[in-house]
XYZ file of C-alpha atoms in Angstrom:
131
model
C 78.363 164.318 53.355
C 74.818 164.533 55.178
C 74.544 160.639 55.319
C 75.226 160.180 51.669
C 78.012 158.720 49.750
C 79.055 157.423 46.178
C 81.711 154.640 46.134
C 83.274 151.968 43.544
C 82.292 148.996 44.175
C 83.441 146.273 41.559
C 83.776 149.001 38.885
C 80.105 150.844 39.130
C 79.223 153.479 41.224
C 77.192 153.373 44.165
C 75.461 155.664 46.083
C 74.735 154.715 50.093
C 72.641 157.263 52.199
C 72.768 156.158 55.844
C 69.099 156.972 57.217
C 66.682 155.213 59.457
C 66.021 152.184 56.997
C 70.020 151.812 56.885
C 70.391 151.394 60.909
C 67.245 148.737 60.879
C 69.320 146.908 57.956
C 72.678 147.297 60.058
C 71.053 146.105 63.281
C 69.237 142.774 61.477
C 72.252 141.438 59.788
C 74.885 142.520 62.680
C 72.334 140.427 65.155
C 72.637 137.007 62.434
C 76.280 136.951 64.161
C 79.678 137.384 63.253
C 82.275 140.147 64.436
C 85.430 142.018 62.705
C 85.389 145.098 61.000
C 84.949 142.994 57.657
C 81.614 141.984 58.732
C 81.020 145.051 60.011
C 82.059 147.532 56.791
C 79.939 145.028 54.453
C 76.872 145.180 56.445
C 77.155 148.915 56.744
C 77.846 149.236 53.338
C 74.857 146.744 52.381
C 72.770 148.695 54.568
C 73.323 152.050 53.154
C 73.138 150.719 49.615
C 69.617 149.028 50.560
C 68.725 152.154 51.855
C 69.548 154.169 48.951
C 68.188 152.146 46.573
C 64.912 151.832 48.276
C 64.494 155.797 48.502
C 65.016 156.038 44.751
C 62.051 153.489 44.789
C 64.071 150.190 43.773
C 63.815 147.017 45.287
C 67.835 146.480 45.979
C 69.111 144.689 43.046
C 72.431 143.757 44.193
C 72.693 141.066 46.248
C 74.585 141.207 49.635
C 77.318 138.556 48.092
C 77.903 140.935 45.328
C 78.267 143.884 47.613
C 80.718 141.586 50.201
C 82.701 140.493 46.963
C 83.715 144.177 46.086
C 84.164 145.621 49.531
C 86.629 142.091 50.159
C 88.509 143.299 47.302
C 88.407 146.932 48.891
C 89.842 145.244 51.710
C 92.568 143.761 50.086
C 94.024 146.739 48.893
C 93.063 148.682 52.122
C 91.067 151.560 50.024
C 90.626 154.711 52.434
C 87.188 154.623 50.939
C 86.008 152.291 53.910
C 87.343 155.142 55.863
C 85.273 157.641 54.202
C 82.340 155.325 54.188
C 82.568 154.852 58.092
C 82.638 158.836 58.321
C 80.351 159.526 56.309
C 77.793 156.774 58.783
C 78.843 158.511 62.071
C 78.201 162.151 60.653
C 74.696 160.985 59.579
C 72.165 162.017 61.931
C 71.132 158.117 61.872
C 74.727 157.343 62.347
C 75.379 159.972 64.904
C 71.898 158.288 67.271
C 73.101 155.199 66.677
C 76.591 155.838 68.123
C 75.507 157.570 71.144
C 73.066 154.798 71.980
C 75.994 152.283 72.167
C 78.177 154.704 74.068
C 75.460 155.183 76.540
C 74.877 151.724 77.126
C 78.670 151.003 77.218
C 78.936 153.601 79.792
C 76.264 152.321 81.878
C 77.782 148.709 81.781
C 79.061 148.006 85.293
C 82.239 146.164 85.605
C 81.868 142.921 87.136
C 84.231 142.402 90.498
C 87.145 140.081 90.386
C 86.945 137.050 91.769
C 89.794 135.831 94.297
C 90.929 132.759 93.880
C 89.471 130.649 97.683
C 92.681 129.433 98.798
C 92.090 125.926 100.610
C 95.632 125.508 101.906
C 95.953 122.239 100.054
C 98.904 121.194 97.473
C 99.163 118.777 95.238
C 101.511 116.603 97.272
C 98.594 116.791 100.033
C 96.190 115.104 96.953
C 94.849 112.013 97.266
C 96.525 111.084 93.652
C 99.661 111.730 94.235
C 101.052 108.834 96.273
């Protein structure tokens, strides 16, 4: 796949190519907010398309509401293409950076310590209130 894929998307094909440009696309709209993996498949695919189309030398000329339309409807049917499309952004040498960045940083996370609970030897029947 080398980064590069050709899906359906509302009955015309599309080529995506996950390179640099596609990550700095990814990492803009993923930072505008929202989780889920339907948020996260439409802003890959977006990206890649964006990226595609602006190595052929095209401004992108679908917008991302058309591209979120046809990968909902993807969705709905739950086409293994989003699978492929996924693998095909990992085995990308963009992808592949991208993913060991995060897995670095999620190793070097520390967890934070629990908490105990400070017991004060009080009750509620010892509370002021109840009475």
């Amino acid at each position: 796949m080398n980064g590069r894929i050709t899906i359906e998307l509302g009955g015309v094909l599309t080529p995506l190519t996950f390179g640099m440009l596609a990550i700095e696309e990814f990492g803009n709209r993923q930072a505008n907010g929202g989780i889920g993996w339907s948020k996260l498949i439409t802003d890959l695919i977006y990206s890649g398309y964006c990226n595609d189309e602006i190595v052929e030398g095209y401004n992108p000329r679908k917008s991302y509401r058309e591209i979120a339309e046809s990968v909902g409807e993807l969705i709905s049917v739950r086409s293994s293409v989003l699978g492929d499309v996924y693998k095909c952004f990992e085995e990308s040498k963009a992808g592949e950076q991208l993913v060991s960045i995060v897995k670095k940083k999620v190793e070097v996370q520390p967890e934070k310590p629990k908490q105990k609970k400070k017991r004060t030897g009080t009750t509620l029947k010892d509370s002021p209130l109840e009475s």
